[in-house]
PDB file of C-alpha atoms in Angstrom:
ATOM      1  CA  UNK A   1     153.863  29.951 170.536  1.00  0.00           C
ATOM      2  CA  UNK A   2     156.361  33.003 170.565  1.00  0.00           C
ATOM      3  CA  UNK A   3     159.742  33.277 168.466  1.00  0.00           C
ATOM      4  CA  UNK A   4     162.544  34.575 170.944  1.00  0.00           C
ATOM      5  CA  UNK A   5     166.243  35.245 170.689  1.00  0.00           C
ATOM      6  CA  UNK A   6     168.661  35.241 173.434  1.00  0.00           C
ATOM      7  CA  UNK A   7     172.598  35.496 173.873  1.00  0.00           C
ATOM      8  CA  UNK A   8     174.154  32.283 174.107  1.00  0.00           C
ATOM      9  CA  UNK A   9     175.993  32.333 177.460  1.00  0.00           C
ATOM     10  CA  UNK A  10     178.975  30.097 175.985  1.00  0.00           C
ATOM     11  CA  UNK A  11     179.693  32.307 173.199  1.00  0.00           C
ATOM     12  CA  UNK A  12     178.137  35.984 173.719  1.00  0.00           C
ATOM     13  CA  UNK A  13     178.866  36.625 170.246  1.00  0.00           C
ATOM     14  CA  UNK A  14     176.334  34.294 168.992  1.00  0.00           C
ATOM     15  CA  UNK A  15     172.327  35.120 169.427  1.00  0.00           C
ATOM     16  CA  UNK A  16     170.193  31.930 169.582  1.00  0.00           C
ATOM     17  CA  UNK A  17     166.964  31.908 167.879  1.00  0.00           C
ATOM     18  CA  UNK A  18     164.119  29.740 169.433  1.00  0.00           C
ATOM     19  CA  UNK A  19     160.348  29.299 169.666  1.00  0.00           C
ATOM     20  CA  UNK A  20     158.989  28.852 173.085  1.00  0.00           C
ATOM     21  CA  UNK A  21     155.495  27.304 173.941  1.00  0.00           C
ATOM     22  CA  UNK A  22     153.602  27.734 176.724  1.00  0.00           C
ATOM     23  CA  UNK A  23     150.688  25.168 177.847  1.00  0.00           C
ATOM     24  CA  UNK A  24     146.796  26.239 177.568  1.00  0.00           C
ATOM     25  CA  UNK A  25     145.700  28.454 180.655  1.00  0.00           C
ATOM     26  CA  UNK A  26     149.497  29.680 180.991  1.00  0.00           C
ATOM     27  CA  UNK A  27     149.714  31.813 184.080  1.00  0.00           C
ATOM     28  CA  UNK A  28     152.941  33.932 184.158  1.00  0.00           C
ATOM     29  CA  UNK A  29     152.760  33.791 188.028  1.00  0.00           C
ATOM     30  CA  UNK A  30     152.809  30.101 188.042  1.00  0.00           C
ATOM     31  CA  UNK A  31     155.991  27.705 187.713  1.00  0.00           C
ATOM     32  CA  UNK A  32     156.085  25.125 185.054  1.00  0.00           C
ATOM     33  CA  UNK A  33     158.282  22.113 184.396  1.00  0.00           C
ATOM     34  CA  UNK A  34     160.160  22.597 181.005  1.00  0.00           C
ATOM     35  CA  UNK A  35     161.382  20.778 178.116  1.00  0.00           C
ATOM     36  CA  UNK A  36     164.487  21.564 175.732  1.00  0.00           C
ATOM     37  CA  UNK A  37     163.840  20.066 172.123  1.00  0.00           C
ATOM     38  CA  UNK A  38     166.969  19.873 169.967  1.00  0.00           C
ATOM     39  CA  UNK A  39     166.827  19.392 166.037  1.00  0.00           C
ATOM     40  CA  UNK A  40     168.343  17.007 164.037  1.00  0.00           C
ATOM     41  CA  UNK A  41     171.562  17.355 162.105  1.00  0.00           C
ATOM     42  CA  UNK A  42     170.673  19.609 159.183  1.00  0.00           C
ATOM     43  CA  UNK A  43     167.276  20.496 160.580  1.00  0.00           C
ATOM     44  CA  UNK A  44     165.682  23.793 162.376  1.00  0.00           C
ATOM     45  CA  UNK A  45     163.522  24.356 164.867  1.00  0.00           C
ATOM     46  CA  UNK A  46     160.474  24.698 162.296  1.00  0.00           C
ATOM     47  CA  UNK A  47     160.689  21.342 161.416  1.00  0.00           C
ATOM     48  CA  UNK A  48     160.285  18.200 163.760  1.00  0.00           C
ATOM     49  CA  UNK A  49     161.749  19.681 166.920  1.00  0.00           C
ATOM     50  CA  UNK A  50     159.083  22.098 166.588  1.00  0.00           C
ATOM     51  CA  UNK A  51     156.259  19.664 166.456  1.00  0.00           C
ATOM     52  CA  UNK A  52     157.787  17.637 169.412  1.00  0.00           C
ATOM     53  CA  UNK A  53     157.649  21.193 171.448  1.00  0.00           C
ATOM     54  CA  UNK A  54     154.242  22.179 170.248  1.00  0.00           C
ATOM     55  CA  UNK A  55     152.660  18.507 171.380  1.00  0.00           C
ATOM     56  CA  UNK A  56     154.470  18.315 174.623  1.00  0.00           C
ATOM     57  CA  UNK A  57     153.465  22.057 175.565  1.00  0.00           C
ATOM     58  CA  UNK A  58     149.566  20.407 175.318  1.00  0.00           C
ATOM     59  CA  UNK A  59     150.410  18.247 178.220  1.00  0.00           C
ATOM     60  CA  UNK A  60     151.361  21.211 180.574  1.00  0.00           C
ATOM     61  CA  UNK A  61     155.094  21.872 179.818  1.00  0.00           C
ATOM     62  CA  UNK A  62     157.033  25.106 178.786  1.00  0.00           C
ATOM     63  CA  UNK A  63     158.662  23.997 175.784  1.00  0.00           C
ATOM     64  CA  UNK A  64     161.594  25.273 173.595  1.00  0.00           C
ATOM     65  CA  UNK A  65     162.856  24.512 170.307  1.00  0.00           C
ATOM     66  CA  UNK A  66     166.020  26.175 169.049  1.00  0.00           C
ATOM     67  CA  UNK A  67     168.304  26.619 166.103  1.00  0.00           C
ATOM     68  CA  UNK A  68     171.717  25.562 166.974  1.00  0.00           C
ATOM     69  CA  UNK A  69     174.997  27.768 166.661  1.00  0.00           C
ATOM     70  CA  UNK A  70     175.989  28.679 163.266  1.00  0.00           C
ATOM     71  CA  UNK A  71     172.286  27.105 161.796  1.00  0.00           C
ATOM     72  CA  UNK A  72     168.940  28.155 161.142  1.00  0.00           C
ATOM     73  CA  UNK A  73     168.308  31.861 162.527  1.00  0.00           C
ATOM     74  CA  UNK A  74     170.760  31.445 165.144  1.00  0.00           C
ATOM     75  CA  UNK A  75     174.058  33.649 164.359  1.00  0.00           C
ATOM     76  CA  UNK A  76     177.724  32.263 163.917  1.00  0.00           C
ATOM     77  CA  UNK A  77     179.933  32.037 161.239  1.00  0.00           C
ATOM     78  CA  UNK A  78     180.898  30.083 159.460  1.00  0.00           C
ATOM     79  CA  UNK A  79     177.454  29.063 158.676  1.00  0.00           C
ATOM     80  CA  UNK A  80     176.185  25.553 158.484  1.00  0.00           C
ATOM     81  CA  UNK A  81     179.446  24.554 161.283  1.00  0.00           C
ATOM     82  CA  UNK A  82     178.228  21.265 162.768  1.00  0.00           C
ATOM     83  CA  UNK A  83     180.865  21.180 165.714  1.00  0.00           C
ATOM     84  CA  UNK A  84     179.270  18.822 168.236  1.00  0.00           C
ATOM     85  CA  UNK A  85     180.890  20.191 171.300  1.00  0.00           C
ATOM     86  CA  UNK A  86     179.554  23.678 170.479  1.00  0.00           C
ATOM     87  CA  UNK A  87     175.999  21.827 169.722  1.00  0.00           C
ATOM     88  CA  UNK A  88     176.118  20.017 173.023  1.00  0.00           C
ATOM     89  CA  UNK A  89     176.983  23.097 174.888  1.00  0.00           C
ATOM     90  CA  UNK A  90     174.132  24.812 173.148  1.00  0.00           C
ATOM     91  CA  UNK A  91     171.758  22.953 175.255  1.00  0.00           C
ATOM     92  CA  UNK A  92     173.105  23.854 178.138  1.00  0.00           C
ATOM     93  CA  UNK A  93     173.147  27.565 177.036  1.00  0.00           C
ATOM     94  CA  UNK A  94     169.408  26.923 176.202  1.00  0.00           C
ATOM     95  CA  UNK A  95     168.799  25.728 179.720  1.00  0.00           C
ATOM     96  CA  UNK A  96     170.703  28.643 181.216  1.00  0.00           C
ATOM     97  CA  UNK A  97     168.256  31.056 179.381  1.00  0.00           C
ATOM     98  CA  UNK A  98     165.210  28.933 180.755  1.00  0.00           C
ATOM     99  CA  UNK A  99     166.349  29.353 184.333  1.00  0.00           C
ATOM    100  CA  UNK A 100     166.133  33.224 183.912  1.00  0.00           C
ATOM    101  CA  UNK A 101     162.282  32.846 183.111  1.00  0.00           C
ATOM    102  CA  UNK A 102     160.301  33.576 186.298  1.00  0.00           C
ATOM    103  CA  UNK A 103     157.581  31.019 185.146  1.00  0.00           C
ATOM    104  CA  UNK A 104     159.750  28.250 184.591  1.00  0.00           C
ATOM    105  CA  UNK A 105     160.763  26.048 187.603  1.00  0.00           C
ATOM    106  CA  UNK A 106     164.597  25.621 187.543  1.00  0.00           C
ATOM    107  CA  UNK A 107     164.674  22.199 189.235  1.00  0.00           C
ATOM    108  CA  UNK A 108     162.484  20.545 186.791  1.00  0.00           C
ATOM    109  CA  UNK A 109     163.785  21.154 183.392  1.00  0.00           C
ATOM    110  CA  UNK A 110     163.996  18.069 180.848  1.00  0.00           C
ATOM    111  CA  UNK A 111     165.597  17.786 177.516  1.00  0.00           C
ATOM    112  CA  UNK A 112     164.850  15.505 174.507  1.00  0.00           C
ATOM    113  CA  UNK A 113     166.212  16.061 170.943  1.00  0.00           C
ATOM    114  CA  UNK A 114     165.616  13.965 167.550  1.00  0.00           C
ATOM    115  CA  UNK A 115     168.199  12.058 165.673  1.00  0.00           C
ATOM    116  CA  UNK A 116     171.341  14.370 166.198  1.00  0.00           C
ATOM    117  CA  UNK A 117     169.665  16.210 168.658  1.00  0.00           C
ATOM    118  CA  UNK A 118     169.034  13.247 170.780  1.00  0.00           C
ATOM    119  CA  UNK A 119     172.800  12.496 170.816  1.00  0.00           C
ATOM    120  CA  UNK A 120     173.649  16.239 171.654  1.00  0.00           C
ATOM    121  CA  UNK A 121     170.943  15.877 174.560  1.00  0.00           C
ATOM    122  CA  UNK A 122     172.578  13.023 175.995  1.00  0.00           C
ATOM    123  CA  UNK A 123     175.950  14.276 175.879  1.00  0.00           C
ATOM    124  CA  UNK A 124     174.379  17.458 177.386  1.00  0.00           C
ATOM    125  CA  UNK A 125     173.058  15.636 180.129  1.00  0.00           C
ATOM    126  CA  UNK A 126     176.301  13.560 180.944  1.00  0.00           C
ATOM    127  CA  UNK A 127     177.876  16.988 182.004  1.00  0.00           C
ATOM    128  CA  UNK A 128     175.101  18.892 183.048  1.00  0.00           C
ATOM    129  CA  UNK A 129     172.721  17.500 185.677  1.00  0.00           C
ATOM    130  CA  UNK A 130     170.410  20.601 185.759  1.00  0.00           C
ATOM    131  CA  UNK A 131     168.833  18.406 183.117  1.00  0.00           C
ATOM    132  CA  UNK A 132     166.477  16.039 185.251  1.00  0.00           C
ATOM    133  CA  UNK A 133     165.257  13.803 182.538  1.00  0.00           C
ATOM    134  CA  UNK A 134     166.340  12.863 179.405  1.00  0.00           C
ATOM    135  CA  UNK A 135     164.180  11.821 176.028  1.00  0.00           C
ATOM    136  CA  UNK A 136     165.433  10.562 172.514  1.00  0.00           C
ATOM    137  CA  UNK A 137     163.585  10.071 169.406  1.00  0.00           C
ATOM    138  CA  UNK A 138     165.588   8.221 166.562  1.00  0.00           C
ATOM    139  CA  UNK A 139     168.671   8.895 168.338  1.00  0.00           C
ATOM    140  CA  UNK A 140     171.908   9.319 166.656  1.00  0.00           C
ATOM    141  CA  UNK A 141     175.367   9.675 167.728  1.00  0.00           C
ATOM    142  CA  UNK A 142     176.556  11.794 165.045  1.00  0.00           C
ATOM    143  CA  UNK A 143     180.194  10.563 165.600  1.00  0.00           C
ATOM    144  CA  UNK A 144     179.155   6.731 165.664  1.00  0.00           C
ATOM    145  CA  UNK A 145     177.334   7.550 162.358  1.00  0.00           C
ATOM    146  CA  UNK A 146     179.769   9.203 160.292  1.00  0.00           C
ATOM    147  CA  UNK A 147     182.624   6.771 161.531  1.00  0.00           C
ATOM    148  CA  UNK A 148     180.375   3.633 161.261  1.00  0.00           C
ATOM    149  CA  UNK A 149     178.098   4.096 158.644  1.00  0.00           C
ATOM    150  CA  UNK A 150     173.971   4.212 158.604  1.00  0.00           C
ATOM    151  CA  UNK A 151     173.869   0.413 159.935  1.00  0.00           C
ATOM    152  CA  UNK A 152     177.078   0.113 161.768  1.00  0.00           C
ATOM    153  CA  UNK A 153     178.944  -1.769 159.193  1.00  0.00           C
ATOM    154  CA  UNK A 154     182.341   0.415 158.999  1.00  0.00           C
ATOM    155  CA  UNK A 155     185.156   0.132 161.436  1.00  0.00           C
ATOM    156  CA  UNK A 156     186.347   3.002 163.077  1.00  0.00           C
ATOM    157  CA  UNK A 157     189.896   3.349 161.382  1.00  0.00           C
ATOM    158  CA  UNK A 158     188.169   3.278 157.988  1.00  0.00           C
ATOM    159  CA  UNK A 159     186.909   6.670 158.813  1.00  0.00           C
ATOM    160  CA  UNK A 160     190.418   8.314 158.565  1.00  0.00           C
ATOM    161  CA  UNK A 161     190.169   9.492 155.253  1.00  0.00           C
ATOM    162  CA  UNK A 162     187.024  11.958 156.226  1.00  0.00           C
ATOM    163  CA  UNK A 163     189.214  13.016 159.225  1.00  0.00           C
ATOM    164  CA  UNK A 164     191.925  13.939 156.591  1.00  0.00           C
ATOM    165  CA  UNK A 165     189.056  15.731 154.272  1.00  0.00           C
ATOM    166  CA  UNK A 166     188.222  18.040 157.097  1.00  0.00           C
ATOM    167  CA  UNK A 167     191.695  19.017 157.492  1.00  0.00           C
ATOM    168  CA  UNK A 168     192.007  19.558 153.576  1.00  0.00           C
ATOM    169  CA  UNK A 169     188.693  21.649 153.840  1.00  0.00           C
ATOM    170  CA  UNK A 170     190.104  23.962 156.610  1.00  0.00           C
ATOM    171  CA  UNK A 171     193.195  24.565 154.519  1.00  0.00           C
ATOM    172  CA  UNK A 172     191.170  25.387 151.530  1.00  0.00           C
ATOM    173  CA  UNK A 173     188.854  27.714 153.655  1.00  0.00           C
ATOM    174  CA  UNK A 174     191.590  29.608 155.065  1.00  0.00           C
ATOM    175  CA  UNK A 175     192.477  30.508 151.592  1.00  0.00           C
ATOM    176  CA  UNK A 176     189.087  31.162 150.290  1.00  0.00           C
ATOM    177  CA  UNK A 177     185.615  32.946 151.082  1.00  0.00           C
ATOM    178  CA  UNK A 178     183.813  29.675 149.840  1.00  0.00           C
ATOM    179  CA  UNK A 179     183.552  27.040 152.484  1.00  0.00           C
ATOM    180  CA  UNK A 180     183.625  23.369 151.351  1.00  0.00           C
ATOM    181  CA  UNK A 181     180.831  21.512 152.527  1.00  0.00           C
ATOM    182  CA  UNK A 182     179.455  17.863 153.009  1.00  0.00           C
ATOM    183  CA  UNK A 183     175.712  16.332 152.848  1.00  0.00           C
ATOM    184  CA  UNK A 184     174.148  15.418 156.135  1.00  0.00           C
ATOM    185  CA  UNK A 185     171.447  13.845 154.343  1.00  0.00           C
ATOM    186  CA  UNK A 186     171.244  13.171 150.701  1.00  0.00           C
ATOM    187  CA  UNK A 187     171.088  16.307 148.522  1.00  0.00           C
ATOM    188  CA  UNK A 188     169.645  14.404 145.524  1.00  0.00           C
ATOM    189  CA  UNK A 189     167.155  11.596 145.416  1.00  0.00           C
ATOM    190  CA  UNK A 190     169.618   9.343 143.442  1.00  0.00           C
ATOM    191  CA  UNK A 191     172.096   9.755 146.036  1.00  0.00           C
ATOM    192  CA  UNK A 192     170.113   7.779 148.618  1.00  0.00           C
ATOM    193  CA  UNK A 193     171.385   4.442 149.156  1.00  0.00           C
ATOM    194  CA  UNK A 194     168.109   3.062 150.732  1.00  0.00           C
ATOM    195  CA  UNK A 195     164.508   4.078 150.977  1.00  0.00           C
ATOM    196  CA  UNK A 196     164.739   5.226 154.568  1.00  0.00           C
ATOM    197  CA  UNK A 197     167.618   7.632 153.373  1.00  0.00           C
ATOM    198  CA  UNK A 198     165.520   8.603 150.512  1.00  0.00           C
ATOM    199  CA  UNK A 199     162.903   9.869 152.768  1.00  0.00           C
ATOM    200  CA  UNK A 200     165.341  11.810 154.535  1.00  0.00           C
ATOM    201  CA  UNK A 201     165.992  13.628 150.987  1.00  0.00           C
ATOM    202  CA  UNK A 202     162.408  13.883 150.583  1.00  0.00           C
ATOM    203  CA  UNK A 203     162.005  15.600 154.124  1.00  0.00           C
ATOM    204  CA  UNK A 204     164.728  18.133 153.629  1.00  0.00           C
ATOM    205  CA  UNK A 205     164.494  18.917 150.041  1.00  0.00           C
ATOM    206  CA  UNK A 206     160.840  18.665 149.004  1.00  0.00           C
ATOM    207  CA  UNK A 207     157.523  20.367 150.354  1.00  0.00           C
ATOM    208  CA  UNK A 208     157.373  17.450 152.749  1.00  0.00           C
ATOM    209  CA  UNK A 209     159.165  19.571 155.254  1.00  0.00           C
ATOM    210  CA  UNK A 210     161.853  21.724 153.570  1.00  0.00           C
ATOM    211  CA  UNK A 211     162.852  25.043 155.020  1.00  0.00           C
ATOM    212  CA  UNK A 212     164.692  27.855 153.626  1.00  0.00           C
ATOM    213  CA  UNK A 213     166.853  27.872 156.602  1.00  0.00           C
ATOM    214  CA  UNK A 214     167.543  24.239 156.662  1.00  0.00           C
ATOM    215  CA  UNK A 215     169.985  23.466 153.310  1.00  0.00           C
ATOM    216  CA  UNK A 216     170.764  19.934 154.478  1.00  0.00           C
ATOM    217  CA  UNK A 217     174.662  20.250 154.687  1.00  0.00           C
ATOM    218  CA  UNK A 218     177.546  21.168 156.993  1.00  0.00           C
ATOM    219  CA  UNK A 219     180.764  22.692 156.537  1.00  0.00           C
ATOM    220  CA  UNK A 220     183.418  20.051 155.831  1.00  0.00           C
ATOM    221  CA  UNK A 221     185.700  21.258 158.299  1.00  0.00           C
ATOM    222  CA  UNK A 222     183.066  20.015 160.913  1.00  0.00           C
ATOM    223  CA  UNK A 223     184.350  16.572 160.117  1.00  0.00           C
ATOM    224  CA  UNK A 224     187.435  17.062 162.330  1.00  0.00           C
ATOM    225  CA  UNK A 225     185.330  17.486 165.330  1.00  0.00           C
ATOM    226  CA  UNK A 226     182.505  14.872 164.105  1.00  0.00           C
ATOM    227  CA  UNK A 227     184.599  11.807 163.473  1.00  0.00           C
ATOM    228  CA  UNK A 228     186.327  11.602 166.819  1.00  0.00           C
ATOM    229  CA  UNK A 229     183.253  12.805 168.872  1.00  0.00           C
ATOM    230  CA  UNK A 230     181.387  10.306 171.181  1.00  0.00           C
ATOM    231  CA  UNK A 231     177.847  11.894 172.294  1.00  0.00           C
ATOM    232  CA  UNK A 232     177.604   8.959 174.836  1.00  0.00           C
ATOM    233  CA  UNK A 233     181.352   9.442 176.265  1.00  0.00           C
ATOM    234  CA  UNK A 234     181.114   8.484 180.055  1.00  0.00           C
ATOM    235  CA  UNK A 235     177.555   7.869 179.946  1.00  0.00           C
ATOM    236  CA  UNK A 236     178.355   4.641 181.971  1.00  0.00           C
ATOM    237  CA  UNK A 237     179.366   6.822 184.789  1.00  0.00           C
ATOM    238  CA  UNK A 238     177.587  10.191 184.466  1.00  0.00           C
ATOM    239  CA  UNK A 239     174.215   9.641 182.774  1.00  0.00           C
ATOM    240  CA  UNK A 240     172.365   9.029 185.808  1.00  0.00           C
ATOM    241  CA  UNK A 241     169.214  10.813 185.102  1.00  0.00           C
ATOM    242  CA  UNK A 242     166.005   8.920 183.985  1.00  0.00           C
ATOM    243  CA  UNK A 243     166.369   8.408 180.452  1.00  0.00           C
ATOM    244  CA  UNK A 244     163.791   7.117 177.928  1.00  0.00           C
ATOM    245  CA  UNK A 245     164.642   6.378 173.939  1.00  0.00           C
ATOM    246  CA  UNK A 246     162.266   5.969 171.291  1.00  0.00           C
ATOM    247  CA  UNK A 247     163.261   4.392 168.268  1.00  0.00           C
ATOM    248  CA  UNK A 248     161.489   2.747 165.060  1.00  0.00           C
ATOM    249  CA  UNK A 249     161.717  -1.072 164.946  1.00  0.00           C
ATOM    250  CA  UNK A 250     162.582  -0.580 161.281  1.00  0.00           C
ATOM    251  CA  UNK A 251     164.963   2.110 161.527  1.00  0.00           C
ATOM    252  CA  UNK A 252     168.721   1.440 160.388  1.00  0.00           C
ATOM    253  CA  UNK A 253     169.526   4.008 163.106  1.00  0.00           C
ATOM    254  CA  UNK A 254     168.121   1.930 165.899  1.00  0.00           C
ATOM    255  CA  UNK A 255     171.599   0.428 167.190  1.00  0.00           C
ATOM    256  CA  UNK A 256     172.630   3.810 168.411  1.00  0.00           C
ATOM    257  CA  UNK A 257     169.695   4.149 170.709  1.00  0.00           C
ATOM    258  CA  UNK A 258     170.417   0.466 171.675  1.00  0.00           C
ATOM    259  CA  UNK A 259     174.101   1.468 172.413  1.00  0.00           C
ATOM    260  CA  UNK A 260     172.799   4.572 174.651  1.00  0.00           C
ATOM    261  CA  UNK A 261     170.519   2.114 176.309  1.00  0.00           C
ATOM    262  CA  UNK A 262     173.568  -0.313 177.306  1.00  0.00           C
ATOM    263  CA  UNK A 263     175.847   2.499 178.223  1.00  0.00           C
ATOM    264  CA  UNK A 264     173.841   4.735 180.340  1.00  0.00           C
ATOM    265  CA  UNK A 265     174.358   4.483 183.970  1.00  0.00           C
ATOM    266  CA  UNK A 266     170.810   5.235 184.676  1.00  0.00           C
ATOM    267  CA  UNK A 267     169.018   2.612 186.780  1.00  0.00           C
ATOM    268  CA  UNK A 268     165.712   4.353 185.526  1.00  0.00           C
ATOM    269  CA  UNK A 269     165.854   3.894 181.779  1.00  0.00           C
ATOM    270  CA  UNK A 270     163.472   2.218 179.031  1.00  0.00           C
ATOM    271  CA  UNK A 271     163.105   2.091 175.557  1.00  0.00           C
ATOM    272  CA  UNK A 272     159.817   2.281 173.618  1.00  0.00           C
ATOM    273  CA  UNK A 273     159.790   0.768 170.210  1.00  0.00           C
ATOM    274  CA  UNK A 274     157.391   1.994 167.711  1.00  0.00           C
ATOM    275  CA  UNK A 275     156.369  -0.786 165.526  1.00  0.00           C
ATOM    276  CA  UNK A 276     156.947  -0.741 161.778  1.00  0.00           C
ATOM    277  CA  UNK A 277     158.513   2.973 161.955  1.00  0.00           C
ATOM    278  CA  UNK A 278     161.643   3.857 160.428  1.00  0.00           C
ATOM    279  CA  UNK A 279     164.011   6.777 161.449  1.00  0.00           C
ATOM    280  CA  UNK A 280     162.165   9.403 159.201  1.00  0.00           C
ATOM    281  CA  UNK A 281     158.848   8.230 160.208  1.00  0.00           C
ATOM    282  CA  UNK A 282     159.352   9.618 163.884  1.00  0.00           C
ATOM    283  CA  UNK A 283     159.979  12.975 162.160  1.00  0.00           C
ATOM    284  CA  UNK A 284     156.450  13.647 160.950  1.00  0.00           C
ATOM    285  CA  UNK A 285     154.531  10.417 160.406  1.00  0.00           C
ATOM    286  CA  UNK A 286     151.440  11.413 162.331  1.00  0.00           C
ATOM    287  CA  UNK A 287     150.481   8.102 163.937  1.00  0.00           C
ATOM    288  CA  UNK A 288     154.329   7.921 164.807  1.00  0.00           C
ATOM    289  CA  UNK A 289     154.748  10.911 166.245  1.00  0.00           C
ATOM    290  CA  UNK A 290     151.535  10.681 168.264  1.00  0.00           C
ATOM    291  CA  UNK A 291     152.768   7.494 169.880  1.00  0.00           C
ATOM    292  CA  UNK A 292     156.135   8.819 170.718  1.00  0.00           C
ATOM    293  CA  UNK A 293     154.584  11.807 172.647  1.00  0.00           C
ATOM    294  CA  UNK A 294     152.060   9.226 174.057  1.00  0.00           C
ATOM    295  CA  UNK A 295     155.241   7.976 175.929  1.00  0.00           C
ATOM    296  CA  UNK A 296     157.471  11.038 176.324  1.00  0.00           C
ATOM    297  CA  UNK A 297     154.852  13.297 177.960  1.00  0.00           C
ATOM    298  CA  UNK A 298     153.788  10.818 180.705  1.00  0.00           C
ATOM    299  CA  UNK A 299     157.705   9.879 181.061  1.00  0.00           C
ATOM    300  CA  UNK A 300     158.510  14.020 181.669  1.00  0.00           C
ATOM    301  CA  UNK A 301     155.311  14.245 183.668  1.00  0.00           C
ATOM    302  CA  UNK A 302     156.355  11.646 186.370  1.00  0.00           C
ATOM    303  CA  UNK A 303     160.275  12.692 186.245  1.00  0.00           C
ATOM    304  CA  UNK A 304     159.750  16.275 186.469  1.00  0.00           C
ATOM    305  CA  UNK A 305     157.017  16.291 189.062  1.00  0.00           C
ATOM    306  CA  UNK A 306     157.123  18.856 191.865  1.00  0.00           C
TER     307      UNK A 306
END
């Protein structure tokens, strides 16, 4: 495992921070398939994305977990901006970097993501077919989640006040050095509406997985981009790569994996349901992560074969 940094090709003013893993017996003169791993909204590379990247590297892949622009140890202002269009482009920027590595086979690069990182990965694959295979874990289409609620119980139009909130935040930000923020997961245990999201608070704000570079909130101005964003836009036409979604049977977010499966044009797509797991279990629950990796690894081995 090596921490690296590189210039973001989409915005050369931003330096990306990442961790790259190589398989046991690595030979720099050989060519390896690679997997890009994208973190959840509010997360960083040291958390669940890093876990999946390390596990997959043991099966013969070069893997890279990275911090998105404006987040973690990557640079960019304003801090904690969650612009989903930029986050999607970040996946392609990481892929650009991988193509410069002599030991990575540029024709055998796959991508996966957890939570919002799964949605960003799907969106990147729709528009960048250098991504040869797509995996998601507890996928979240961040636009759908903010518009329609964790369990898809809110109508699109009812999210209009959040667009207005984002616009108001932009006006306030323009007159102040302080940036308005919104939580990406409950910031306090008592704010959680259910046990699943209480575990999200626990993951980000207790020793379970807390990280100083993952404060768990985003700029409120991000709402302008988030509310109208669809991570699966035109998936029915252009998401033709092999696709594997992994979701917990007890996850309130499972409907977003179901939606991706329905909309993707791929004729090589499947879903693996982890029985008894909720959304957060697939972040760091040992047996649940092991089950997810047990299907992701052979999927990528097959689809990224020479």
